[in-house]
Amino acid sequence: LSSGSTSYPVDCPVAAAWEATTGSGRLIVVGSADIFADEWLEREDNSKLCDIFFNFLLHQGIEFDPSKGRCDFEEKECVPDIASLSNLIKPCLQDIEPLPQDYTTLLCDDQFGLTMDHIPKVIDLYKTLNVPYEPLSLIEPHFNCPHPPLRMATHAPRMPTPLTPELELFHLDDCFTDIRTRLVRLADNFEDDLAHYVQEAGWILGVDGGCHEDDEEKAKHVLHAVAKMILQSKMHSNESR
């Protein structure tokens, strides 16, 4: 009995049965008795396997065909427990050989070399090839660097742009908007500065009060001038009646 090809470990022998050729002796060897323990007896049909084994041993209608048994299991290869050995790493102490007194013995000069032993053979090759033996001369290199052809500058010169005339900036609405519209716009933008509001309204109406002092005093003079104009207009209206 093996574990099969779909389990782990694959094709691992679990149990084996033997029957004597003479007599009625029978023997079953199980790899682990924990299969029939209380914890595993009701799992994976282990109880049915237990009944089959005992019925075979008691000659109760269970017979195994020896021709269908397997004996071609591969031998197990024991490998060390790498996981546990990795936690038991021990350093390997090695003795270091003492350095020699002459440190030049540590240098390896066999990997490269510079020798003039082959120069006579090279000179003899000049005579063999009928080539004059002369010192090498400097060969001037010639580089081909193409340049674009020259073209005449036929485009018109760039003249500087004249500067704009320096004109005084002023608001056009102040000149073309009627007085009522300007007063409405001033009332919409009014915040908390009453003196500034009175001064701007007087400037729109052309009433300055004849004062050139600070805003608060100028606002008083504007109100005084407006009240004086109202009083004069009422007096003229009464006289006309």
Tab-separated table of C-alpha atoms in Angstrom:
chain	number	residue	atom	x	y	z
A	1	LEU	CA	0.000	0.000	0.000
A	2	SER	CA	1.526	3.322	-1.130
A	3	SER	CA	0.588	6.973	-0.780
A	4	GLY	CA	-0.016	7.324	-4.522
A	5	SER	CA	1.036	9.941	-7.040
A	6	THR	CA	-1.305	12.707	-5.852
A	7	SER	CA	-0.081	12.961	-2.272
A	8	TYR	CA	3.063	14.090	-0.563
A	9	PRO	CA	5.441	12.365	-0.316
A	10	VAL	CA	4.803	10.717	-3.689
A	11	ASP	CA	4.690	6.910	-3.956
A	12	CYS	CA	5.789	6.394	-0.403
A	13	PRO	CA	5.111	2.864	1.008
A	14	VAL	CA	2.608	2.990	3.847
A	15	ALA	CA	1.849	-0.683	4.601
A	16	ALA	CA	2.855	-4.158	3.372
A	17	ALA	CA	1.136	-7.568	3.704
A	18	TRP	CA	2.706	-11.057	3.730
A	19	GLU	CA	1.106	-14.465	3.657
A	20	ALA	CA	2.893	-17.783	4.240
A	21	THR	CA	2.843	-20.304	1.406
A	22	THR	CA	2.461	-23.174	3.867
A	23	GLY	CA	0.082	-22.751	6.711
A	24	SER	CA	-2.205	-19.855	7.530
A	25	GLY	CA	0.257	-17.293	8.814
A	26	ARG	CA	-0.284	-13.678	7.790
A	27	LEU	CA	1.582	-10.491	8.605
A	28	ILE	CA	0.891	-6.774	8.027
A	29	VAL	CA	3.530	-4.110	8.566
A	30	VAL	CA	2.286	-0.508	8.887
A	31	GLY	CA	4.637	2.431	8.622
A	32	SER	CA	3.066	4.313	11.516
A	33	ALA	CA	0.647	3.146	14.151
A	34	ASP	CA	-0.689	6.711	14.468
A	35	ILE	CA	-3.001	5.949	11.538
A	36	PHE	CA	-5.244	4.044	13.968
A	37	ALA	CA	-4.911	6.506	16.848
A	38	ASP	CA	-8.005	8.221	18.210
A	39	GLU	CA	-7.055	11.499	16.566
A	40	TRP	CA	-6.757	10.030	13.035
A	41	LEU	CA	-9.020	6.987	13.082
A	42	GLU	CA	-12.105	8.855	11.842
A	43	ARG	CA	-10.210	10.806	9.198
A	44	GLU	CA	-9.434	9.915	5.588
A	45	ASP	CA	-11.359	6.597	5.914
A	46	ASN	CA	-8.715	5.191	8.272
A	47	SER	CA	-11.401	3.205	10.123
A	48	LYS	CA	-12.246	1.286	6.923
A	49	LEU	CA	-8.560	0.565	6.398
A	50	CYS	CA	-8.348	-0.761	9.939
A	51	ASP	CA	-11.294	-3.117	9.310
A	52	ILE	CA	-9.689	-4.404	6.110
A	53	PHE	CA	-6.378	-5.144	7.853
A	54	PHE	CA	-7.975	-7.019	10.744
A	55	ASN	CA	-10.321	-8.968	8.462
A	56	PHE	CA	-7.284	-10.009	6.437
A	57	LEU	CA	-5.414	-11.156	9.545
A	58	LEU	CA	-8.466	-13.049	10.840
A	59	HIS	CA	-9.215	-14.720	7.467
A	60	GLN	CA	-12.616	-13.081	7.236
A	61	GLY	CA	-13.121	-12.847	3.482
A	62	ILE	CA	-10.237	-10.497	2.642
A	63	GLU	CA	-7.643	-11.776	0.215
A	64	PHE	CA	-4.759	-9.860	-1.409
A	65	ASP	CA	-3.487	-10.760	-4.860
A	66	PRO	CA	0.337	-11.008	-4.653
A	67	SER	CA	0.654	-10.264	-8.383
A	68	LYS	CA	-0.773	-6.764	-7.883
A	69	GLY	CA	1.634	-5.816	-5.123
A	70	ARG	CA	4.364	-3.260	-5.671
A	71	CYS	CA	8.011	-3.633	-4.814
A	72	ASP	CA	9.568	-1.049	-7.148
A	73	PHE	CA	9.669	1.832	-4.683
A	74	GLU	CA	12.661	4.102	-4.939
A	75	GLU	CA	15.043	4.178	-2.063
A	76	LYS	CA	14.826	7.162	0.209
A	77	GLU	CA	17.618	9.671	0.111
A	78	CYS	CA	18.306	11.089	3.510
A	79	VAL	CA	19.069	14.783	3.382
A	80	PRO	CA	20.148	16.932	6.299
A	81	ASP	CA	17.668	19.208	8.020
A	82	ILE	CA	18.836	22.458	6.482
A	83	ALA	CA	16.344	24.579	8.444
A	84	SER	CA	17.689	23.410	11.813
A	85	LEU	CA	21.316	23.438	10.692
A	86	SER	CA	21.000	27.051	9.544
A	87	ASN	CA	20.368	28.083	13.161
A	88	LEU	CA	23.549	26.361	14.300
A	89	ILE	CA	26.088	28.173	12.156
A	90	LYS	CA	29.580	28.023	13.589
A	91	PRO	CA	32.534	29.922	12.163
A	92	CYS	CA	35.439	28.006	10.751
A	93	LEU	CA	38.764	29.117	12.193
A	94	GLN	CA	41.724	28.790	9.840
A	95	ASP	CA	45.367	29.353	10.576
A	96	ILE	CA	46.917	32.097	8.489
A	97	GLU	CA	50.371	31.375	7.194
A	98	PRO	CA	52.977	33.955	8.193
A	99	LEU	CA	54.103	36.408	5.528
A	100	PRO	CA	57.577	35.872	4.092
A	101	GLN	CA	60.376	38.265	4.827
A	102	ASP	CA	60.855	39.020	1.113
A	103	TYR	CA	57.523	40.461	-0.056
A	104	THR	CA	58.639	40.282	-3.724
A	105	THR	CA	57.970	36.554	-3.658
A	106	LEU	CA	54.269	37.395	-3.403
A	107	LEU	CA	54.325	39.233	-6.737
A	108	CYS	CA	53.358	37.286	-9.845
A	109	ASP	CA	55.172	38.552	-12.940
A	110	ASP	CA	54.380	35.600	-15.198
A	111	GLN	CA	51.118	37.028	-16.476
A	112	PHE	CA	52.734	39.785	-18.545
A	113	GLY	CA	56.140	40.644	-19.825
A	114	LEU	CA	58.186	43.104	-21.897
A	115	THR	CA	61.108	41.793	-23.873
A	116	MET	CA	63.163	42.792	-26.940
A	117	ASP	CA	64.159	39.288	-27.977
A	118	HIS	CA	62.070	39.369	-31.188
A	119	ILE	CA	63.397	42.716	-32.509
A	120	PRO	CA	66.263	41.106	-34.554
A	121	LYS	CA	63.742	38.820	-36.245
A	122	VAL	CA	61.569	41.798	-37.136
A	123	ILE	CA	64.542	43.660	-38.681
A	124	ASP	CA	65.429	40.599	-40.740
A	125	LEU	CA	61.903	40.628	-42.151
A	126	TYR	CA	62.632	43.998	-43.806
A	127	LYS	CA	65.368	42.353	-45.889
A	128	THR	CA	63.219	39.339	-46.656
A	129	LEU	CA	60.330	41.515	-47.876
A	130	ASN	CA	62.627	44.025	-49.639
A	131	VAL	CA	61.270	46.872	-47.559
A	132	PRO	CA	63.679	49.706	-46.642
A	133	TYR	CA	64.304	49.909	-42.950
A	134	GLU	CA	63.577	53.516	-41.963
A	135	PRO	CA	62.315	55.122	-38.793
A	136	LEU	CA	58.625	55.724	-38.756
A	137	SER	CA	57.523	59.223	-39.735
A	138	LEU	CA	54.519	61.130	-38.519
A	139	ILE	CA	51.563	60.793	-40.855
A	140	GLU	CA	49.458	63.913	-40.894
A	141	PRO	CA	45.803	62.966	-40.643
A	142	HIS	CA	43.236	64.380	-43.025
A	143	PHE	CA	39.749	64.771	-41.664
A	144	ASN	CA	36.774	65.227	-43.957
A	145	CYS	CA	34.556	67.769	-42.230
A	146	PRO	CA	31.913	69.030	-44.676
A	147	HIS	CA	30.687	72.559	-44.095
A	148	PRO	CA	27.449	74.056	-45.398
A	149	PRO	CA	27.899	76.422	-48.345
A	150	LEU	CA	28.022	80.121	-47.675
A	151	ARG	CA	24.919	82.139	-48.522
A	152	MET	CA	24.453	85.879	-48.766
A	153	ALA	CA	22.254	87.498	-46.144
A	154	THR	CA	19.433	88.834	-48.349
A	155	HIS	CA	16.769	89.225	-45.676
A	156	ALA	CA	15.629	92.677	-44.600
A	157	PRO	CA	17.276	94.167	-41.525
A	158	ARG	CA	15.322	94.151	-38.292
A	159	MET	CA	14.381	97.678	-37.322
A	160	PRO	CA	13.707	98.405	-33.663
A	161	THR	CA	10.063	98.880	-32.760
A	162	PRO	CA	9.338	102.456	-31.670
A	163	LEU	CA	8.216	102.926	-28.123
A	164	THR	CA	4.644	103.798	-27.313
A	165	PRO	CA	3.981	107.461	-26.467
A	166	GLU	CA	3.927	108.265	-22.789
A	167	LEU	CA	0.284	109.176	-22.178
A	168	GLU	CA	-1.322	109.887	-18.860
A	169	LEU	CA	-3.631	107.095	-17.770
A	170	PHE	CA	-7.132	108.112	-16.800
A	171	HIS	CA	-10.490	106.400	-16.446
A	172	LEU	CA	-12.841	107.040	-19.374
A	173	ASP	CA	-15.935	106.467	-17.236
A	174	ASP	CA	-15.071	109.569	-15.276
A	175	CYS	CA	-15.452	111.630	-18.451
A	176	PHE	CA	-18.326	110.008	-20.333
A	177	THR	CA	-20.572	108.634	-17.552
A	178	ASP	CA	-23.358	110.828	-16.214
A	179	ILE	CA	-23.364	112.049	-12.621
A	180	ARG	CA	-26.205	109.813	-11.419
A	181	THR	CA	-24.496	106.628	-12.654
A	182	ARG	CA	-21.261	107.610	-10.969
A	183	LEU	CA	-23.075	108.323	-7.708
A	184	VAL	CA	-24.827	104.933	-7.850
A	185	ARG	CA	-21.490	103.187	-8.467
A	186	LEU	CA	-19.958	105.051	-5.539
A	187	ALA	CA	-22.841	104.019	-3.271
A	188	ASP	CA	-22.389	100.343	-4.293
A	189	ASN	CA	-18.693	100.428	-3.364
A	190	PHE	CA	-19.251	102.233	-0.066
A	191	GLU	CA	-17.708	100.456	2.945
A	192	ASP	CA	-17.194	102.162	6.321
A	193	ASP	CA	-15.208	105.300	5.494
A	194	LEU	CA	-17.908	107.972	5.497
A	195	ALA	CA	-15.450	110.861	5.110
A	196	HIS	CA	-14.004	109.320	1.931
A	197	TYR	CA	-17.521	108.715	0.600
A	198	VAL	CA	-18.548	112.326	1.148
A	199	GLN	CA	-15.317	113.601	-0.410
A	200	GLU	CA	-15.765	111.442	-3.545
A	201	ALA	CA	-19.405	112.469	-3.888
A	202	GLY	CA	-18.417	116.124	-3.627
A	203	TRP	CA	-15.743	115.619	-6.291
A	204	ILE	CA	-18.350	114.034	-8.625
A	205	LEU	CA	-20.779	116.916	-8.027
A	206	GLY	CA	-18.037	119.515	-8.384
A	207	VAL	CA	-18.274	120.600	-4.738
A	208	ASP	CA	-14.982	120.764	-2.893
A	209	GLY	CA	-15.875	123.248	-0.171
A	210	GLY	CA	-12.731	125.262	-0.833
A	211	CYS	CA	-10.695	123.224	1.697
A	212	HIS	CA	-7.329	121.583	1.123
A	213	GLU	CA	-6.939	119.960	4.549
A	214	ASP	CA	-7.245	116.278	5.492
A	215	ASP	CA	-10.170	114.089	4.424
A	216	GLU	CA	-12.236	114.512	7.583
A	217	GLU	CA	-12.120	118.331	7.512
A	218	LYS	CA	-12.664	118.392	3.775
A	219	ALA	CA	-15.761	116.210	4.137
A	220	LYS	CA	-17.189	118.698	6.628
A	221	HIS	CA	-16.609	121.583	4.230
A	222	VAL	CA	-18.280	119.608	1.404
A	223	LEU	CA	-21.355	119.005	3.556
A	224	HIS	CA	-21.374	122.664	4.535
A	225	ALA	CA	-21.191	123.742	0.883
A	226	VAL	CA	-24.002	121.332	-0.111
A	227	ALA	CA	-26.218	122.575	2.740
A	228	LYS	CA	-25.527	126.171	1.763
A	229	MET	CA	-26.496	125.454	-1.852
A	230	ILE	CA	-29.740	123.786	-0.755
A	231	LEU	CA	-30.577	126.745	1.483
A	232	GLN	CA	-29.929	129.231	-1.326
A	233	SER	CA	-32.090	127.252	-3.741
A	234	LYS	CA	-34.987	127.219	-1.243
A	235	MET	CA	-34.672	130.937	-0.646
A	236	HIS	CA	-34.858	131.632	-4.372
A	237	SER	CA	-37.895	129.420	-4.714
A	238	ASN	CA	-39.703	131.268	-1.885
A	239	GLU	CA	-38.939	134.696	-3.413
A	240	SER	CA	-40.241	133.606	-6.772
A	241	ARG	CA	-43.595	132.766	-5.183
